[in-house]
mmCIF file of C-alpha atoms in Angstrom:
data_model
loop_
_atom_site.group_PDB
_atom_site.id
_atom_site.type_symbol
_atom_site.label_atom_id
_atom_site.label_comp_id
_atom_site.label_asym_id
_atom_site.label_seq_id
_atom_site.Cartn_x
_atom_site.Cartn_y
_atom_site.Cartn_z
ATOM 1 C CA MET A 1 -19.843 7.777 -26.672
ATOM 2 C CA ASN A 2 -21.479 6.275 -23.633
ATOM 3 C CA GLN A 3 -22.859 2.772 -24.075
ATOM 4 C CA GLN A 4 -23.404 1.391 -20.609
ATOM 5 C CA ALA A 5 -25.708 -1.601 -20.292
ATOM 6 C CA THR A 6 -27.021 -1.718 -16.744
ATOM 7 C CA GLY A 7 -27.842 -5.413 -16.745
ATOM 8 C CA THR A 8 -30.571 -4.734 -14.182
ATOM 9 C CA ASP A 9 -34.151 -3.553 -14.095
ATOM 10 C CA ASP A 10 -33.456 -1.485 -10.974
ATOM 11 C CA ALA A 11 -32.978 2.070 -12.266
ATOM 12 C CA GLY A 12 -33.792 3.793 -9.012
ATOM 13 C CA ARG A 13 -30.875 3.089 -6.714
ATOM 14 C CA GLY A 14 -29.789 6.701 -6.594
ATOM 15 C CA HIS A 15 -26.713 8.721 -7.462
ATOM 16 C CA VAL A 16 -23.187 7.958 -6.288
ATOM 17 C CA LEU A 17 -20.649 10.786 -6.412
ATOM 18 C CA VAL A 18 -17.286 9.504 -7.611
ATOM 19 C CA HIS A 19 -14.241 11.282 -6.237
ATOM 20 C CA ASP A 20 -10.996 10.633 -8.149
ATOM 21 C CA PRO A 21 -7.717 10.911 -6.160
ATOM 22 C CA THR A 22 -5.528 9.530 -8.976
ATOM 23 C CA LEU A 23 -3.314 12.648 -8.915
ATOM 24 C CA ARG A 24 -2.965 12.555 -5.139
ATOM 25 C CA ASP A 25 -2.959 8.930 -3.940
ATOM 26 C CA GLY A 26 -1.165 7.874 -7.108
ATOM 27 C CA HIS A 27 1.736 10.084 -6.102
ATOM 28 C CA HIS A 28 2.695 7.459 -3.489
ATOM 29 C CA ALA A 29 3.382 4.938 -6.247
ATOM 30 C CA VAL A 30 5.908 7.166 -8.038
ATOM 31 C CA ARG A 31 7.518 8.735 -4.973
ATOM 32 C CA HIS A 32 5.620 11.994 -5.534
ATOM 33 C CA GLN A 33 7.410 12.743 -8.819
ATOM 34 C CA LEU A 34 4.562 13.533 -11.235
ATOM 35 C CA THR A 35 5.290 16.406 -13.635
ATOM 36 C CA THR A 36 3.130 19.281 -14.825
ATOM 37 C CA HIS A 37 2.655 17.510 -18.165
ATOM 38 C CA GLN A 38 1.426 14.349 -16.452
ATOM 39 C CA LEU A 39 -0.928 16.223 -14.131
ATOM 40 C CA ARG A 40 -2.384 18.247 -16.999
ATOM 41 C CA ALA A 41 -2.828 15.276 -19.334
ATOM 42 C CA TYR A 42 -4.795 13.212 -16.842
ATOM 43 C CA ALA A 43 -6.817 16.112 -15.404
ATOM 44 C CA GLN A 44 -7.978 17.125 -18.889
ATOM 45 C CA ALA A 45 -9.028 13.559 -19.683
ATOM 46 C CA ALA A 46 -10.890 13.139 -16.388
ATOM 47 C CA ASP A 47 -12.654 16.456 -16.940
ATOM 48 C CA ALA A 48 -13.691 15.409 -20.457
ATOM 49 C CA ALA A 49 -15.131 12.171 -19.054
ATOM 50 C CA GLY A 50 -17.273 14.049 -16.570
ATOM 51 C CA VAL A 51 -15.496 12.875 -13.413
ATOM 52 C CA PRO A 52 -17.125 15.093 -10.755
ATOM 53 C CA VAL A 53 -14.142 15.691 -8.435
ATOM 54 C CA VAL A 54 -10.441 15.340 -9.238
ATOM 55 C CA GLU A 55 -8.125 15.439 -6.231
ATOM 56 C CA VAL A 56 -4.507 16.570 -6.556
ATOM 57 C CA GLY A 57 -1.458 16.920 -4.331
ATOM 58 C CA HIS A 58 1.372 15.163 -2.569
ATOM 59 C CA GLY A 59 0.342 11.665 -1.535
ATOM 60 C CA ASN A 60 0.139 12.743 2.113
ATOM 61 C CA GLY A 61 -1.662 15.955 1.228
ATOM 62 C CA LEU A 62 -1.019 19.672 1.477
ATOM 63 C CA GLY A 63 2.266 20.660 3.076
ATOM 64 C CA ALA A 64 3.544 17.076 3.251
ATOM 65 C CA SER A 65 6.495 17.328 0.858
ATOM 66 C CA SER A 66 9.443 16.584 3.158
ATOM 67 C CA LEU A 67 12.368 14.277 3.750
ATOM 68 C CA GLN A 68 10.225 12.135 6.042
ATOM 69 C CA ALA A 69 7.233 11.695 3.702
ATOM 70 C CA GLY A 70 9.111 12.196 0.425
ATOM 71 C CA ARG A 71 9.987 15.325 -1.514
ATOM 72 C CA ALA A 72 7.583 16.056 -4.344
ATOM 73 C CA ARG A 73 8.904 17.154 -7.722
ATOM 74 C CA LEU A 74 6.429 20.062 -7.747
ATOM 75 C CA SER A 75 5.278 22.445 -5.048
ATOM 76 C CA ASP A 76 1.663 22.462 -3.895
ATOM 77 C CA ASP A 77 1.200 25.788 -5.693
ATOM 78 C CA GLU A 78 2.442 24.339 -8.988
ATOM 79 C CA MET A 79 0.257 21.248 -8.736
ATOM 80 C CA LEU A 80 -2.873 23.182 -7.829
ATOM 81 C CA SER A 81 -2.332 25.792 -10.509
ATOM 82 C CA VAL A 82 -1.885 23.363 -13.405
ATOM 83 C CA VAL A 83 -4.776 21.088 -12.409
ATOM 84 C CA ARG A 84 -7.172 23.949 -11.721
ATOM 85 C CA GLU A 85 -6.570 25.240 -15.245
ATOM 86 C CA ALA A 86 -7.197 21.767 -16.693
ATOM 87 C CA LEU A 87 -10.604 21.369 -14.978
ATOM 88 C CA PRO A 88 -13.108 23.747 -16.586
ATOM 89 C CA ASN A 89 -15.999 21.476 -15.565
ATOM 90 C CA SER A 90 -14.874 19.142 -12.794
ATOM 91 C CA ARG A 91 -14.333 20.323 -9.238
ATOM 92 C CA MET A 92 -10.831 20.249 -7.789
ATOM 93 C CA GLY A 93 -10.272 18.468 -4.492
ATOM 94 C CA VAL A 94 -7.388 18.594 -2.033
ATOM 95 C CA PHE A 95 -6.493 16.623 1.066
ATOM 96 C CA MET A 96 -4.707 17.662 4.251
ATOM 97 C CA LEU A 97 -3.497 15.950 7.392
ATOM 98 C CA PRO A 98 -3.162 18.313 10.389
ATOM 99 C CA GLY A 99 0.479 18.268 11.364
ATOM 100 C CA TRP A 100 1.666 17.992 7.778
ATOM 101 C CA GLY A 101 -0.439 20.870 6.492
ATOM 102 C CA THR A 102 -1.389 24.117 8.205
ATOM 103 C CA VAL A 103 -4.003 26.839 8.018
ATOM 104 C CA HIS A 104 -1.616 28.666 5.690
ATOM 105 C CA ASP A 105 -1.655 25.689 3.304
ATOM 106 C CA LEU A 106 -5.452 25.636 3.363
ATOM 107 C CA ARG A 107 -5.700 29.315 2.532
ATOM 108 C CA ARG A 108 -3.307 28.878 -0.403
ATOM 109 C CA ALA A 109 -5.345 25.942 -1.710
ATOM 110 C CA ILE A 110 -8.514 28.010 -1.481
ATOM 111 C CA ALA A 111 -6.791 30.840 -3.351
ATOM 112 C CA HIS A 112 -5.940 28.361 -6.122
ATOM 113 C CA GLY A 113 -9.606 27.443 -6.464
ATOM 114 C CA ALA A 114 -9.939 24.234 -4.464
ATOM 115 C CA ASP A 115 -13.631 23.329 -4.390
ATOM 116 C CA VAL A 116 -13.598 20.382 -1.985
ATOM 117 C CA VAL A 117 -11.172 20.090 0.927
ATOM 118 C CA ARG A 118 -10.777 16.929 2.971
ATOM 119 C CA ILE A 119 -9.237 17.019 6.416
ATOM 120 C CA GLY A 120 -7.945 13.624 7.459
ATOM 121 C CA THR A 121 -7.181 12.358 10.944
ATOM 122 C CA HIS A 122 -6.477 9.019 12.542
ATOM 123 C CA CYS A 123 -9.747 7.137 13.022
ATOM 124 C CA THR A 124 -10.034 7.968 16.740
ATOM 125 C CA GLU A 125 -8.706 11.544 16.595
ATOM 126 C CA ALA A 126 -11.434 13.562 14.886
ATOM 127 C CA ASP A 127 -10.849 16.377 17.381
ATOM 128 C CA LEU A 128 -7.672 17.290 15.481
ATOM 129 C CA ALA A 129 -9.821 18.450 12.537
ATOM 130 C CA GLU A 130 -11.967 20.913 14.493
ATOM 131 C CA ARG A 131 -9.979 24.064 13.793
ATOM 132 C CA HIS A 132 -9.455 23.368 10.117
ATOM 133 C CA LEU A 133 -13.054 22.371 9.403
ATOM 134 C CA GLY A 134 -14.211 25.553 11.097
ATOM 135 C CA LEU A 135 -11.928 27.652 8.925
ATOM 136 C CA LEU A 136 -13.150 25.992 5.750
ATOM 137 C CA ARG A 137 -16.780 26.607 6.629
ATOM 138 C CA GLU A 138 -15.981 30.258 7.324
ATOM 139 C CA GLU A 139 -14.342 30.478 3.898
ATOM 140 C CA GLY A 140 -17.366 28.924 2.202
ATOM 141 C CA VAL A 141 -15.467 25.893 0.891
ATOM 142 C CA GLU A 142 -16.995 22.429 0.906
ATOM 143 C CA ALA A 143 -15.323 20.689 3.832
ATOM 144 C CA HIS A 144 -15.150 16.958 4.500
ATOM 145 C CA GLY A 145 -13.727 15.108 7.485
ATOM 146 C CA VAL A 146 -12.251 11.672 6.804
ATOM 147 C CA LEU A 147 -10.895 8.994 9.150
ATOM 148 C CA LEU A 148 -7.705 7.110 8.283
ATOM 149 C CA MET A 149 -6.753 3.549 9.270
ATOM 150 C CA SER A 150 -10.423 3.006 9.987
ATOM 151 C CA HIS A 151 -10.061 -0.764 10.506
ATOM 152 C CA MET A 152 -8.552 0.107 13.898
ATOM 153 C CA ALA A 153 -11.942 1.307 15.191
ATOM 154 C CA SER A 154 -15.314 -0.378 15.638
ATOM 155 C CA PRO A 155 -18.418 0.697 13.694
ATOM 156 C CA ALA A 156 -19.746 2.446 16.807
ATOM 157 C CA GLN A 157 -16.482 4.312 17.354
ATOM 158 C CA LEU A 158 -16.379 5.471 13.745
ATOM 159 C CA ALA A 159 -19.994 6.620 13.925
ATOM 160 C CA ASP A 160 -19.181 8.665 17.027
ATOM 161 C CA GLN A 161 -16.130 10.211 15.387
ATOM 162 C CA CYS A 162 -18.151 11.102 12.291
ATOM 163 C CA ALA A 163 -20.800 12.787 14.417
ATOM 164 C CA ARG A 164 -18.061 14.911 15.980
ATOM 165 C CA LEU A 165 -16.734 15.875 12.545
ATOM 166 C CA VAL A 166 -20.198 17.104 11.588
ATOM 167 C CA GLU A 167 -20.370 19.140 14.790
ATOM 168 C CA TYR A 168 -17.075 20.766 13.798
ATOM 169 C CA GLY A 169 -18.476 21.768 10.411
ATOM 170 C CA ALA A 170 -17.893 18.825 8.060
ATOM 171 C CA GLN A 171 -20.365 18.724 5.184
ATOM 172 C CA GLY A 172 -19.356 15.168 4.393
ATOM 173 C CA VAL A 173 -17.634 12.400 6.379
ATOM 174 C CA GLY A 174 -15.946 9.172 5.480
ATOM 175 C CA ILE A 175 -13.505 6.386 6.132
ATOM 176 C CA LEU A 176 -10.320 5.294 4.386
ATOM 177 C CA ASP A 177 -9.321 1.633 4.267
ATOM 178 C CA SER A 178 -5.747 2.882 4.389
ATOM 179 C CA SER A 179 -4.188 -0.578 4.515
ATOM 180 C CA GLY A 180 -6.596 -2.514 2.292
ATOM 181 C CA HIS A 181 -7.575 -4.659 5.282
ATOM 182 C CA TYR A 182 -11.377 -4.799 4.955
ATOM 183 C CA LEU A 183 -13.730 -7.442 3.644
ATOM 184 C CA PRO A 184 -17.186 -6.371 2.355
ATOM 185 C CA ALA A 185 -19.005 -7.228 5.584
ATOM 186 C CA ASP A 186 -16.573 -5.015 7.521
ATOM 187 C CA VAL A 187 -17.351 -2.089 5.231
ATOM 188 C CA SER A 188 -21.115 -2.608 5.316
ATOM 189 C CA ALA A 189 -21.213 -2.612 9.116
ATOM 190 C CA ARG A 190 -19.251 0.625 9.327
ATOM 191 C CA ILE A 191 -21.166 2.501 6.630
ATOM 192 C CA VAL A 192 -24.510 1.504 8.158
ATOM 193 C CA ALA A 193 -23.405 2.767 11.579
ATOM 194 C CA MET A 194 -22.063 6.035 10.144
ATOM 195 C CA ARG A 195 -25.142 6.561 7.983
ATOM 196 C CA ALA A 196 -27.342 6.261 11.083
ATOM 197 C CA ALA A 197 -25.222 8.773 13.017
ATOM 198 C CA VAL A 198 -25.041 11.683 10.543
ATOM 199 C CA ASP A 199 -27.230 13.468 8.025
ATOM 200 C CA VAL A 200 -24.444 14.475 5.610
ATOM 201 C CA PRO A 201 -22.934 12.489 2.711
ATOM 202 C CA VAL A 202 -20.861 9.449 3.738
ATOM 203 C CA MET A 203 -17.711 8.403 1.846
ATOM 204 C CA PHE A 204 -15.619 5.248 1.410
ATOM 205 C CA HIS A 205 -12.051 5.037 0.051
ATOM 206 C CA GLY A 206 -10.677 1.570 -0.638
ATOM 207 C CA HIS A 207 -7.270 0.005 -1.200
ATOM 208 C CA ASN A 208 -6.727 -3.274 -3.001
ATOM 209 C CA ASN A 209 -4.172 -5.188 -0.921
ATOM 210 C CA LEU A 210 -6.461 -8.216 -0.597
ATOM 211 C CA GLY A 211 -8.109 -7.770 -3.997
ATOM 212 C CA MET A 212 -11.340 -6.503 -2.424
ATOM 213 C CA ALA A 213 -11.365 -2.796 -3.321
ATOM 214 C CA VAL A 214 -14.164 -2.885 -5.919
ATOM 215 C CA ALA A 215 -16.216 -5.356 -3.861
ATOM 216 C CA ASN A 216 -15.745 -3.242 -0.756
ATOM 217 C CA SER A 217 -16.775 -0.089 -2.627
ATOM 218 C CA VAL A 218 -19.895 -1.800 -3.948
ATOM 219 C CA ALA A 219 -20.699 -2.953 -0.401
ATOM 220 C CA ALA A 220 -20.325 0.660 0.753
ATOM 221 C CA ALA A 221 -22.741 1.891 -1.918
ATOM 222 C CA GLU A 222 -25.295 -0.768 -1.043
ATOM 223 C CA ALA A 223 -24.983 0.154 2.644
ATOM 224 C CA GLY A 224 -25.761 3.812 1.913
ATOM 225 C CA ALA A 225 -22.467 5.510 1.021
ATOM 226 C CA ASP A 226 -22.976 8.614 -1.117
ATOM 227 C CA ILE A 227 -19.364 9.163 -2.234
ATOM 228 C CA LEU A 228 -16.848 6.583 -3.453
ATOM 229 C CA ASP A 229 -13.173 7.138 -4.203
ATOM 230 C CA ALA A 230 -11.462 5.396 -7.101
ATOM 231 C CA CYS A 231 -8.299 5.885 -9.160
ATOM 232 C CA ALA A 232 -7.547 5.261 -12.824
ATOM 233 C CA ARG A 233 -5.972 1.808 -13.197
ATOM 234 C CA GLY A 234 -6.059 1.689 -9.399
ATOM 235 C CA PHE A 235 -3.043 4.049 -9.366
ATOM 236 C CA GLY A 236 -2.277 4.543 -5.682
ATOM 237 C CA ALA A 237 -0.256 3.540 -2.671
ATOM 238 C CA GLY A 238 0.932 -0.039 -2.244
ATOM 239 C CA ALA A 239 -1.282 -2.518 -4.087
ATOM 240 C CA GLY A 240 -3.337 0.371 -5.416
ATOM 241 C CA ASN A 241 -6.799 1.800 -4.939
ATOM 242 C CA THR A 242 -10.262 0.887 -6.151
ATOM 243 C CA GLN A 243 -10.009 0.826 -9.967
ATOM 244 C CA LEU A 244 -12.051 3.719 -11.312
ATOM 245 C CA GLU A 245 -12.821 2.439 -14.806
ATOM 246 C CA VAL A 246 -14.033 -0.852 -13.305
ATOM 247 C CA LEU A 247 -16.059 0.586 -10.431
ATOM 248 C CA VAL A 248 -18.086 3.055 -12.515
ATOM 249 C CA PRO A 249 -19.560 0.548 -15.004
ATOM 250 C CA VAL A 250 -20.188 -1.937 -12.185
ATOM 251 C CA LEU A 251 -22.167 0.711 -10.299
ATOM 252 C CA GLU A 252 -24.078 1.658 -13.445
ATOM 253 C CA ARG A 253 -24.859 -1.977 -14.163
ATOM 254 C CA MET A 254 -26.274 -2.285 -10.643
ATOM 255 C CA GLY A 255 -28.575 0.688 -11.219
ATOM 256 C CA PHE A 256 -26.562 3.447 -9.512
ATOM 257 C CA ARG A 257 -26.032 6.656 -11.456
ATOM 258 C CA THR A 258 -22.608 8.318 -11.679
ATOM 259 C CA GLY A 259 -22.981 10.759 -14.576
ATOM 260 C CA ILE A 260 -19.571 9.688 -15.952
ATOM 261 C CA ASP A 261 -19.111 8.877 -19.640
ATOM 262 C CA LEU A 262 -17.824 5.327 -20.034
ATOM 263 C CA TYR A 263 -15.741 5.791 -23.176
ATOM 264 C CA GLY A 264 -14.283 9.039 -21.870
ATOM 265 C CA LEU A 265 -13.415 7.278 -18.613
ATOM 266 C CA LEU A 266 -11.737 4.392 -20.409
ATOM 267 C CA ASP A 267 -9.759 6.906 -22.464
ATOM 268 C CA ALA A 268 -8.671 8.666 -19.262
ATOM 269 C CA ALA A 269 -7.571 5.357 -17.761
ATOM 270 C CA ASP A 270 -5.532 4.577 -20.877
ATOM 271 C CA ILE A 271 -3.871 7.991 -20.586
ATOM 272 C CA ALA A 272 -3.142 7.349 -16.908
ATOM 273 C CA GLU A 273 -1.465 4.021 -17.668
ATOM 274 C CA ARG A 274 0.543 5.510 -20.524
ATOM 275 C CA GLU A 275 1.501 8.810 -18.900
ATOM 276 C CA LEU A 276 1.526 8.425 -15.105
ATOM 277 C CA MET A 277 2.872 5.038 -14.112
ATOM 278 C CA PRO A 278 5.650 2.661 -15.121
ATOM 279 C CA ALA A 279 3.095 -0.154 -14.695
ATOM 280 C CA PRO A 280 -0.363 -0.471 -13.099
ATOM 281 C CA PRO A 281 -0.358 -1.503 -9.428
ATOM 282 C CA THR A 282 -0.247 -5.202 -8.665
ATOM 283 C CA ILE A 283 -1.038 -7.189 -5.549
ATOM 284 C CA ASP A 284 2.423 -8.452 -4.787
ATOM 285 C CA SER A 285 3.521 -10.443 -1.737
ATOM 286 C CA VAL A 286 4.392 -7.351 0.274
ATOM 287 C CA GLY A 287 1.027 -5.798 -0.580
ATOM 288 C CA VAL A 288 -0.837 -8.835 0.702
ATOM 289 C CA VAL A 289 1.124 -8.809 3.959
ATOM 290 C CA SER A 290 0.539 -5.061 4.363
ATOM 291 C CA GLY A 291 -3.213 -5.671 4.076
ATOM 292 C CA LEU A 292 -3.206 -8.599 6.473
ATOM 293 C CA ALA A 293 -1.102 -6.664 8.980
ATOM 294 C CA GLY A 294 -3.310 -3.567 8.702
ATOM 295 C CA VAL A 295 -0.437 -1.223 7.852
ATOM 296 C CA PHE A 296 -0.753 1.971 5.796
ATOM 297 C CA SER A 297 -0.206 1.139 2.116
ATOM 298 C CA GLY A 298 1.899 4.256 1.609
ATOM 299 C CA PHE A 299 4.666 2.679 3.711
ATOM 300 C CA LYS A 300 5.523 0.181 0.970
ATOM 301 C CA ASN A 301 8.414 1.934 -0.775
ATOM 302 C CA ARG A 302 10.007 3.040 2.473
ATOM 303 C CA VAL A 303 9.696 -0.443 3.988
ATOM 304 C CA LEU A 304 11.357 -1.962 0.913
ATOM 305 C CA ASP A 305 14.166 0.592 0.988
ATOM 306 C CA VAL A 306 14.892 0.219 4.692
ATOM 307 C CA SER A 307 14.517 -3.577 4.707
ATOM 308 C CA GLY A 308 16.983 -3.894 1.847
ATOM 309 C CA ARG A 309 19.500 -1.706 3.637
ATOM 310 C CA GLU A 310 19.168 -3.568 6.937
ATOM 311 C CA GLY A 311 19.035 -7.032 5.379
ATOM 312 C CA VAL A 312 15.669 -8.036 6.867
ATOM 313 C CA ASP A 313 12.499 -9.481 5.373
ATOM 314 C CA PRO A 314 10.054 -6.658 4.506
ATOM 315 C CA ARG A 315 7.156 -8.959 5.343
ATOM 316 C CA ASP A 316 8.457 -9.226 8.903
ATOM 317 C CA VAL A 317 8.701 -5.440 9.023
ATOM 318 C CA PHE A 318 5.054 -5.075 7.990
ATOM 319 C CA PHE A 319 3.810 -7.602 10.545
ATOM 320 C CA GLU A 320 5.780 -5.873 13.296
ATOM 321 C CA LEU A 321 4.487 -2.456 12.244
ATOM 322 C CA GLY A 322 0.984 -3.905 12.421
ATOM 323 C CA ARG A 323 1.637 -5.277 15.892
ATOM 324 C CA ARG A 324 2.771 -1.810 16.961
ATOM 325 C CA GLN A 325 -0.303 -0.255 15.301
ATOM 326 C CA ALA A 326 1.788 2.115 13.200
ATOM 327 C CA VAL A 327 -0.120 4.872 11.404
ATOM 328 C CA ALA A 328 0.612 7.351 8.612
ATOM 329 C CA GLY A 329 3.107 9.935 9.788
ATOM 330 C CA GLN A 330 5.160 7.375 11.717
ATOM 331 C CA GLU A 331 7.537 6.595 8.865
ATOM 332 C CA ASP A 332 10.485 6.886 11.250
ATOM 333 C CA LEU A 333 9.192 3.783 13.049
ATOM 334 C CA ILE A 334 10.061 1.717 9.974
ATOM 335 C CA VAL A 335 13.757 2.275 10.653
ATOM 336 C CA ASP A 336 13.379 1.324 14.327
ATOM 337 C CA VAL A 337 11.525 -1.872 13.454
ATOM 338 C CA ALA A 338 13.991 -2.932 10.762
ATOM 339 C CA PHE A 339 16.926 -2.306 13.076
ATOM 340 C CA ALA A 340 15.299 -4.302 15.886
ATOM 341 C CA LEU A 341 14.608 -7.208 13.526
ATOM 342 C CA ARG A 342 18.192 -7.167 12.287
ATOM 343 C CA GLU A 343 19.460 -7.302 15.865
ATOM 344 C CA ARG A 344 17.057 -10.105 16.707
ATOM 345 C CA SER A 345 18.108 -12.152 13.684
ATOM 346 C CA GLY A 346 21.396 -12.987 15.436
ATOM 347 C CA ASP A 347 19.418 -15.240 17.805
ATOM 348 C CA PRO A 348 18.404 -18.501 16.041
ATOM 349 C CA SER A 349 15.516 -18.935 18.481
ATOM 350 C CA ALA A 350 14.073 -15.490 17.823
ATOM 351 C CA THR A 351 10.447 -15.377 16.694
ATOM 352 C CA THR A 352 9.355 -13.036 13.901
ATOM 353 C CA PRO A 353 6.285 -10.758 14.150
ATOM 354 C CA ALA A 354 4.426 -13.191 11.913
ATOM 355 C CA GLY A 355 4.726 -15.787 14.645
ATOM 356 C CA ARG A 356 7.251 -17.880 12.728
ATOM 357 C CA THR A 357 10.574 -19.102 14.105
ATOM 358 C CA ARG A 358 13.584 -18.348 11.970
#
């Protein structure tokens, strides 16, 4: 049953495609340990609700299961196989970071029936996606290029990078607020610049470290974004992602169309909370600092582990990682930073990365 009151007379604001990475980004929150039962249960519920695209995989994407990024309980093949079977109507999406994943991983994902493939790079390194986007276009798979840690680049820089991604074959481009650092005005400026630079769909993916994920996603839609990412109960790295079952009715109330059934979506979110997570994400103290520092949300568990072992404040670790402009894939830097802070703590006059004196 779908009873969505729009609360507005504006019924012509257009369609927004909702892309659901609950079964990929959410993996960060549970150390990549989702089971086949959990994947199947949520994928079936999302499909029944009419969620257009359901993304699955290790939190860092295809080929990323490793000691450095975290070993997943299931292989990529197992995850793709079970979710593909559970999606008779919805499209299946996958994500890959060059360096973690390879052409071989892409071909295997295509063989498993991946419909939408996103290639992610750091926000100023779109060139790294050229080979993989070309392959996907040759294979006839919908290919998107997305830019991580996008707060590190200006609107003009992001627009230029997106234009390059389109040249390489991307049929959609977008930005990830990987650290939950943005405010709505930041998002609007970037989406407007990107929208002016390309003639393909533009995407926004938010994180909730500063409690702004839904507001930022709405700002993206109003600025011209065609695709928005959101996860059930916000299930995702760090403080979590844009909350799917909140974003969809907000968009509908504003006059945007999503094609998703409200009651089915709420049911899927209930299943996600019951089956996937020990508790929904919260904006804890470390999450806030991660957002302020502009550090990848997926670092949270590793920062807590290493900080506890080294006896240092994880907030100091996040601020120092931000000062060093750490990006996804540099998990080893967490150890270096924690060790350096531990050594520095022996000096009573030492100043922490947050600018405070111990």
